PDB file of C-alpha atoms in Angstrom:
ATOM      1  CA  MET A   1     -30.817  11.233  -4.912  1.00  0.00           C
ATOM      2  CA  THR A   2     -28.137  13.834  -4.443  1.00  0.00           C
ATOM      3  CA  GLN A   3     -28.248  16.419  -7.217  1.00  0.00           C
ATOM      4  CA  THR A   4     -25.487  18.905  -6.399  1.00  0.00           C
ATOM      5  CA  VAL A   5     -22.555  18.485  -4.010  1.00  0.00           C
ATOM      6  CA  LEU A   6     -20.169  21.045  -2.585  1.00  0.00           C
ATOM      7  CA  HIS A   7     -16.923  19.108  -2.068  1.00  0.00           C
ATOM      8  CA  ILE A   8     -14.579  20.845   0.381  1.00  0.00           C
ATOM      9  CA  ASP A   9     -11.094  19.599   1.229  1.00  0.00           C
ATOM     10  CA  SER A  10      -9.020  21.344   3.880  1.00  0.00           C
ATOM     11  CA  SER A  11      -5.959  19.144   4.294  1.00  0.00           C
ATOM     12  CA  ALA A  12      -2.645  20.883   3.722  1.00  0.00           C
ATOM     13  CA  ARG A  13      -1.432  17.615   2.207  1.00  0.00           C
ATOM     14  CA  LEU A  14      -2.127  17.432  -1.502  1.00  0.00           C
ATOM     15  CA  SER A  15      -0.913  13.833  -1.758  1.00  0.00           C
ATOM     16  CA  GLY A  16      -1.131  11.096   0.828  1.00  0.00           C
ATOM     17  CA  SER A  17      -4.061  12.761   2.580  1.00  0.00           C
ATOM     18  CA  VAL A  18      -6.516  10.344   4.161  1.00  0.00           C
ATOM     19  CA  SER A  19      -9.274  12.957   4.379  1.00  0.00           C
ATOM     20  CA  ARG A  20      -8.899  13.891   0.689  1.00  0.00           C
ATOM     21  CA  ASP A  21      -9.013  10.244  -0.355  1.00  0.00           C
ATOM     22  CA  LEU A  22     -12.112   9.602   1.748  1.00  0.00           C
ATOM     23  CA  THR A  23     -14.022  12.711   0.617  1.00  0.00           C
ATOM     24  CA  ALA A  24     -13.393  11.665  -3.001  1.00  0.00           C
ATOM     25  CA  GLN A  25     -14.915   8.271  -2.156  1.00  0.00           C
ATOM     26  CA  VAL A  26     -17.925   9.946  -0.520  1.00  0.00           C
ATOM     27  CA  VAL A  27     -18.520  12.152  -3.562  1.00  0.00           C
ATOM     28  CA  GLU A  28     -18.235   9.139  -5.863  1.00  0.00           C
ATOM     29  CA  ARG A  29     -20.669   7.196  -3.664  1.00  0.00           C
ATOM     30  CA  LEU A  30     -23.228  10.015  -3.859  1.00  0.00           C
ATOM     31  CA  GLY A  31     -23.218  10.000  -7.657  1.00  0.00           C
ATOM     32  CA  ALA A  32     -24.205  13.662  -7.870  1.00  0.00           C
ATOM     33  CA  LYS A  33     -25.145  15.243 -11.159  1.00  0.00           C
ATOM     34  CA  GLU A  34     -22.949  18.239 -10.353  1.00  0.00           C
ATOM     35  CA  VAL A  35     -19.985  18.702  -8.010  1.00  0.00           C
ATOM     36  CA  ILE A  36     -18.681  22.104  -6.996  1.00  0.00           C
ATOM     37  CA  ARG A  37     -15.096  21.771  -5.811  1.00  0.00           C
ATOM     38  CA  ARG A  38     -13.588  24.000  -3.118  1.00  0.00           C
ATOM     39  CA  ASP A  39      -9.989  23.125  -2.211  1.00  0.00           C
ATOM     40  CA  LEU A  40      -8.780  25.071   0.792  1.00  0.00           C
ATOM     41  CA  ALA A  41      -5.125  24.096   0.314  1.00  0.00           C
ATOM     42  CA  THR A  42      -4.977  27.536  -1.272  1.00  0.00           C
ATOM     43  CA  PRO A  43      -6.002  29.513   1.811  1.00  0.00           C
ATOM     44  CA  LEU A  44      -8.878  31.925   1.868  1.00  0.00           C
ATOM     45  CA  PRO A  45      -8.314  35.407   3.278  1.00  0.00           C
ATOM     46  CA  LEU A  46      -8.841  35.903   6.985  1.00  0.00           C
ATOM     47  CA  LEU A  47     -11.398  38.357   8.270  1.00  0.00           C
ATOM     48  CA  ASP A  48     -10.053  41.837   8.798  1.00  0.00           C
ATOM     49  CA  GLU A  49     -11.382  45.246   9.767  1.00  0.00           C
ATOM     50  CA  ALA A  50     -12.421  46.104   6.195  1.00  0.00           C
ATOM     51  CA  TRP A  51     -14.403  42.859   5.888  1.00  0.00           C
ATOM     52  CA  ILE A  52     -16.116  43.341   9.257  1.00  0.00           C
ATOM     53  CA  GLY A  53     -17.010  46.925   8.353  1.00  0.00           C
ATOM     54  CA  ALA A  54     -18.421  45.889   4.982  1.00  0.00           C
ATOM     55  CA  ASN A  55     -20.364  42.979   6.448  1.00  0.00           C
ATOM     56  CA  PHE A  56     -22.041  45.144   9.079  1.00  0.00           C
ATOM     57  CA  THR A  57     -22.935  47.902   6.629  1.00  0.00           C
ATOM     58  CA  PRO A  58     -26.501  47.426   5.334  1.00  0.00           C
ATOM     59  CA  ALA A  59     -26.380  45.917   1.832  1.00  0.00           C
ATOM     60  CA  ASP A  60     -28.103  48.894   0.213  1.00  0.00           C
ATOM     61  CA  GLN A  61     -25.549  51.279   1.752  1.00  0.00           C
ATOM     62  CA  ARG A  62     -22.324  49.452   0.831  1.00  0.00           C
ATOM     63  CA  SER A  63     -19.731  51.232  -1.253  1.00  0.00           C
ATOM     64  CA  ASP A  64     -18.232  49.578  -4.314  1.00  0.00           C
ATOM     65  CA  ASP A  65     -15.101  48.815  -2.265  1.00  0.00           C
ATOM     66  CA  GLN A  66     -17.219  47.161   0.433  1.00  0.00           C
ATOM     67  CA  LYS A  67     -19.070  45.095  -2.175  1.00  0.00           C
ATOM     68  CA  ALA A  68     -15.711  43.998  -3.598  1.00  0.00           C
ATOM     69  CA  THR A  69     -14.503  43.115  -0.102  1.00  0.00           C
ATOM     70  CA  LEU A  70     -17.506  40.815   0.382  1.00  0.00           C
ATOM     71  CA  ALA A  71     -17.490  39.343  -3.138  1.00  0.00           C
ATOM     72  CA  LEU A  72     -15.647  36.138  -2.217  1.00  0.00           C
ATOM     73  CA  SER A  73     -17.817  35.620   0.857  1.00  0.00           C
ATOM     74  CA  ASP A  74     -20.927  36.176  -1.254  1.00  0.00           C
ATOM     75  CA  ALA A  75     -19.681  33.588  -3.771  1.00  0.00           C
ATOM     76  CA  LEU A  76     -18.994  31.028  -1.003  1.00  0.00           C
ATOM     77  CA  VAL A  77     -22.473  31.567   0.445  1.00  0.00           C
ATOM     78  CA  ALA A  78     -23.990  31.216  -3.043  1.00  0.00           C
ATOM     79  CA  GLU A  79     -22.229  27.856  -3.409  1.00  0.00           C
ATOM     80  CA  LEU A  80     -23.819  26.670  -0.173  1.00  0.00           C
ATOM     81  CA  GLU A  81     -27.248  27.941  -1.181  1.00  0.00           C
ATOM     82  CA  ARG A  82     -27.033  26.135  -4.520  1.00  0.00           C
ATOM     83  CA  VAL A  83     -26.206  22.619  -3.299  1.00  0.00           C
ATOM     84  CA  ASP A  84     -28.219  20.013  -1.484  1.00  0.00           C
ATOM     85  CA  THR A  85     -25.214  18.178   0.031  1.00  0.00           C
ATOM     86  CA  VAL A  86     -21.933  19.421   1.479  1.00  0.00           C
ATOM     87  CA  VAL A  87     -18.990  17.022   1.840  1.00  0.00           C
ATOM     88  CA  ILE A  88     -16.251  18.358   4.108  1.00  0.00           C
ATOM     89  CA  GLY A  89     -12.851  16.777   4.614  1.00  0.00           C
ATOM     90  CA  ALA A  90     -11.391  17.832   7.946  1.00  0.00           C
ATOM     91  CA  PRO A  91      -8.115  16.496   9.219  1.00  0.00           C
ATOM     92  CA  VAL A  92      -7.678  17.145  12.922  1.00  0.00           C
ATOM     93  CA  TYR A  93      -4.833  19.579  13.520  1.00  0.00           C
ATOM     94  CA  ASN A  94      -4.070  20.175  17.193  1.00  0.00           C
ATOM     95  CA  PHE A  95      -7.498  18.869  18.268  1.00  0.00           C
ATOM     96  CA  THR A  96      -9.500  21.098  15.909  1.00  0.00           C
ATOM     97  CA  VAL A  97     -10.065  21.988  12.248  1.00  0.00           C
ATOM     98  CA  PRO A  98      -7.351  23.436  10.015  1.00  0.00           C
ATOM     99  CA  THR A  99      -7.188  27.229   9.914  1.00  0.00           C
ATOM    100  CA  THR A 100      -8.156  27.120   6.239  1.00  0.00           C
ATOM    101  CA  LEU A 101     -11.480  25.484   7.130  1.00  0.00           C
ATOM    102  CA  LYS A 102     -12.039  27.955   9.956  1.00  0.00           C
ATOM    103  CA  ALA A 103     -11.469  30.780   7.445  1.00  0.00           C
ATOM    104  CA  TRP A 104     -14.148  29.264   5.164  1.00  0.00           C
ATOM    105  CA  ILE A 105     -16.569  29.069   8.099  1.00  0.00           C
ATOM    106  CA  ASP A 106     -15.870  32.697   9.020  1.00  0.00           C
ATOM    107  CA  LEU A 107     -16.666  33.743   5.453  1.00  0.00           C
ATOM    108  CA  VAL A 108     -19.956  31.805   5.207  1.00  0.00           C
ATOM    109  CA  ALA A 109     -21.393  32.391   8.698  1.00  0.00           C
ATOM    110  CA  ARG A 110     -23.138  35.652   7.843  1.00  0.00           C
ATOM    111  CA  VAL A 111     -26.037  37.193   9.699  1.00  0.00           C
ATOM    112  CA  GLY A 112     -28.963  37.773   7.351  1.00  0.00           C
ATOM    113  CA  LYS A 113     -27.512  35.386   4.753  1.00  0.00           C
ATOM    114  CA  THR A 114     -26.880  32.035   6.451  1.00  0.00           C
ATOM    115  CA  PHE A 115     -28.377  32.723   9.875  1.00  0.00           C
ATOM    116  CA  GLN A 116     -30.544  35.268  11.622  1.00  0.00           C
ATOM    117  CA  TYR A 117     -31.348  36.236  15.171  1.00  0.00           C
ATOM    118  CA  THR A 118     -34.921  35.824  16.349  1.00  0.00           C
ATOM    119  CA  GLU A 119     -36.674  36.233  19.678  1.00  0.00           C
ATOM    120  CA  ALA A 120     -36.207  32.488  20.137  1.00  0.00           C
ATOM    121  CA  GLY A 121     -32.463  32.753  19.436  1.00  0.00           C
ATOM    122  CA  PRO A 122     -30.342  32.186  16.324  1.00  0.00           C
ATOM    123  CA  GLU A 123     -31.930  30.441  13.361  1.00  0.00           C
ATOM    124  CA  GLY A 124     -29.997  28.865  10.493  1.00  0.00           C
ATOM    125  CA  LEU A 125     -31.191  29.822   7.028  1.00  0.00           C
ATOM    126  CA  LEU A 126     -29.631  26.988   4.984  1.00  0.00           C
ATOM    127  CA  LYS A 127     -32.314  24.413   5.599  1.00  0.00           C
ATOM    128  CA  ASP A 128     -33.032  21.080   3.894  1.00  0.00           C
ATOM    129  CA  LYS A 129     -29.393  20.345   3.196  1.00  0.00           C
ATOM    130  CA  ARG A 130     -27.239  17.392   4.117  1.00  0.00           C
ATOM    131  CA  ALA A 131     -23.633  17.438   5.287  1.00  0.00           C
ATOM    132  CA  ILE A 132     -21.173  14.564   5.370  1.00  0.00           C
ATOM    133  CA  VAL A 133     -18.109  15.406   7.437  1.00  0.00           C
ATOM    134  CA  VAL A 134     -15.008  13.256   7.039  1.00  0.00           C
ATOM    135  CA  ILE A 135     -12.698  13.492  10.044  1.00  0.00           C
ATOM    136  CA  ALA A 136      -9.156  12.109   9.922  1.00  0.00           C
ATOM    137  CA  SER A 137      -6.926  12.121  12.980  1.00  0.00           C
ATOM    138  CA  GLY A 138      -3.734  10.642  14.256  1.00  0.00           C
ATOM    139  CA  GLY A 139      -4.589  10.292  17.930  1.00  0.00           C
ATOM    140  CA  THR A 140      -7.854  12.096  18.610  1.00  0.00           C
ATOM    141  CA  GLU A 141     -10.888   9.862  18.968  1.00  0.00           C
ATOM    142  CA  ALA A 142     -13.920  11.276  17.151  1.00  0.00           C
ATOM    143  CA  GLY A 143     -16.576  12.355  19.628  1.00  0.00           C
ATOM    144  CA  SER A 144     -14.208  12.313  22.608  1.00  0.00           C
ATOM    145  CA  ASP A 145     -13.734  15.145  25.073  1.00  0.00           C
ATOM    146  CA  ILE A 146     -10.649  16.302  23.156  1.00  0.00           C
ATOM    147  CA  ASP A 147     -12.329  16.223  19.742  1.00  0.00           C
ATOM    148  CA  TYR A 148     -13.006  19.878  19.092  1.00  0.00           C
ATOM    149  CA  ALA A 149     -13.058  19.369  15.318  1.00  0.00           C
ATOM    150  CA  SER A 150     -16.167  17.271  14.693  1.00  0.00           C
ATOM    151  CA  ARG A 151     -18.169  18.886  17.491  1.00  0.00           C
ATOM    152  CA  TYR A 152     -17.266  22.364  16.194  1.00  0.00           C
ATOM    153  CA  LEU A 153     -18.249  21.470  12.628  1.00  0.00           C
ATOM    154  CA  GLN A 154     -21.534  19.926  13.769  1.00  0.00           C
ATOM    155  CA  HIS A 155     -22.299  23.035  15.802  1.00  0.00           C
ATOM    156  CA  MET A 156     -21.413  25.514  13.043  1.00  0.00           C
ATOM    157  CA  LEU A 157     -23.261  23.590  10.334  1.00  0.00           C
ATOM    158  CA  GLY A 158     -26.308  23.416  12.593  1.00  0.00           C
ATOM    159  CA  PHE A 159     -25.952  27.103  13.381  1.00  0.00           C
ATOM    160  CA  ILE A 160     -26.328  27.976   9.684  1.00  0.00           C
ATOM    161  CA  GLY A 161     -29.252  25.552   9.304  1.00  0.00           C
ATOM    162  CA  ILE A 162     -27.623  22.306   8.146  1.00  0.00           C
ATOM    163  CA  THR A 163     -28.769  19.793  10.724  1.00  0.00           C
ATOM    164  CA  ASP A 164     -28.731  16.556   8.694  1.00  0.00           C
ATOM    165  CA  ILE A 165     -25.076  15.765   9.441  1.00  0.00           C
ATOM    166  CA  GLU A 166     -23.319  12.426   9.047  1.00  0.00           C
ATOM    167  CA  LEU A 167     -19.826  11.853  10.409  1.00  0.00           C
ATOM    168  CA  VAL A 168     -17.325   9.521   8.760  1.00  0.00           C
ATOM    169  CA  ALA A 169     -14.309   9.083  11.023  1.00  0.00           C
ATOM    170  CA  ALA A 170     -10.882   7.740  10.209  1.00  0.00           C
ATOM    171  CA  ASP A 171      -9.732   8.578  13.710  1.00  0.00           C
ATOM    172  CA  GLN A 172      -6.844   7.429  15.887  1.00  0.00           C
ATOM    173  CA  GLN A 173      -4.761   6.352  12.915  1.00  0.00           C
ATOM    174  CA  ALA A 174      -1.641   6.421  15.080  1.00  0.00           C
ATOM    175  CA  LEU A 175      -3.050   3.368  16.884  1.00  0.00           C
ATOM    176  CA  ASP A 176      -4.365   1.411  13.884  1.00  0.00           C
ATOM    177  CA  ALA A 177      -4.077   3.233  10.567  1.00  0.00           C
ATOM    178  CA  GLU A 178      -5.362   0.399   8.409  1.00  0.00           C
ATOM    179  CA  GLY A 179      -8.296  -0.432  10.677  1.00  0.00           C
ATOM    180  CA  SER A 180      -9.238   3.226  11.072  1.00  0.00           C
ATOM    181  CA  VAL A 181      -9.330   3.888   7.348  1.00  0.00           C
ATOM    182  CA  GLN A 182     -11.211   0.646   6.698  1.00  0.00           C
ATOM    183  CA  LYS A 183     -13.831   1.616   9.282  1.00  0.00           C
ATOM    184  CA  ALA A 184     -14.318   4.927   7.429  1.00  0.00           C
ATOM    185  CA  LYS A 185     -14.568   3.157   4.060  1.00  0.00           C
ATOM    186  CA  ASP A 186     -17.178   0.799   5.510  1.00  0.00           C
ATOM    187  CA  ALA A 187     -19.169   3.817   6.726  1.00  0.00           C
ATOM    188  CA  ILE A 188     -18.962   5.395   3.264  1.00  0.00           C
ATOM    189  CA  ALA A 189     -20.290   2.184   1.700  1.00  0.00           C
ATOM    190  CA  GLN A 190     -23.366   2.523   3.935  1.00  0.00           C
ATOM    191  CA  LEU A 191     -24.125   6.127   2.990  1.00  0.00           C
ATOM    192  CA  ALA A 192     -27.381   6.703   1.196  1.00  0.00           C
ATOM    193  CA  ALA A 193     -26.892   8.262  -2.210  1.00  0.00           C
TER     194      ALA A 193
END
């Protein structure tokens, strides 16, 4: 049974959002004891030179300013470390994820915290976690050659160690909105709690 869920929404639409509606249904289906909510409608800061400098300074050598610069990133990583399931709502904007979700990824993909480099290549450090990614699109078919959103999320989650990934797709809504959303709801009903 799912104990703790990190529920992330990234749609710019606060009402009428298919991905938000579906992630809420996923979280309800999981019946978690605790849900940590992260709504990216309020954008996270983008990486800048100060952040890069702080991140690549060894932790024991960081100034107070550098620690403050990384505080939000540290908190986002701590959220990931704490949960056993991550639910991500990702509408497809221009064939990929919204910039707000990309900003979250940039802040949590941290060498030495969520991944490390080994002689065998990169190794994700967030193991034994599950991710359920809800994709909503107007015209892009999930898994197609032009779907850079779900493939990117699967790659990045795997890169940080989350390899148990399930995709719920309400894709190609421009062709059949009702059928697309129903297909996603049917997939949610089949999810293991």
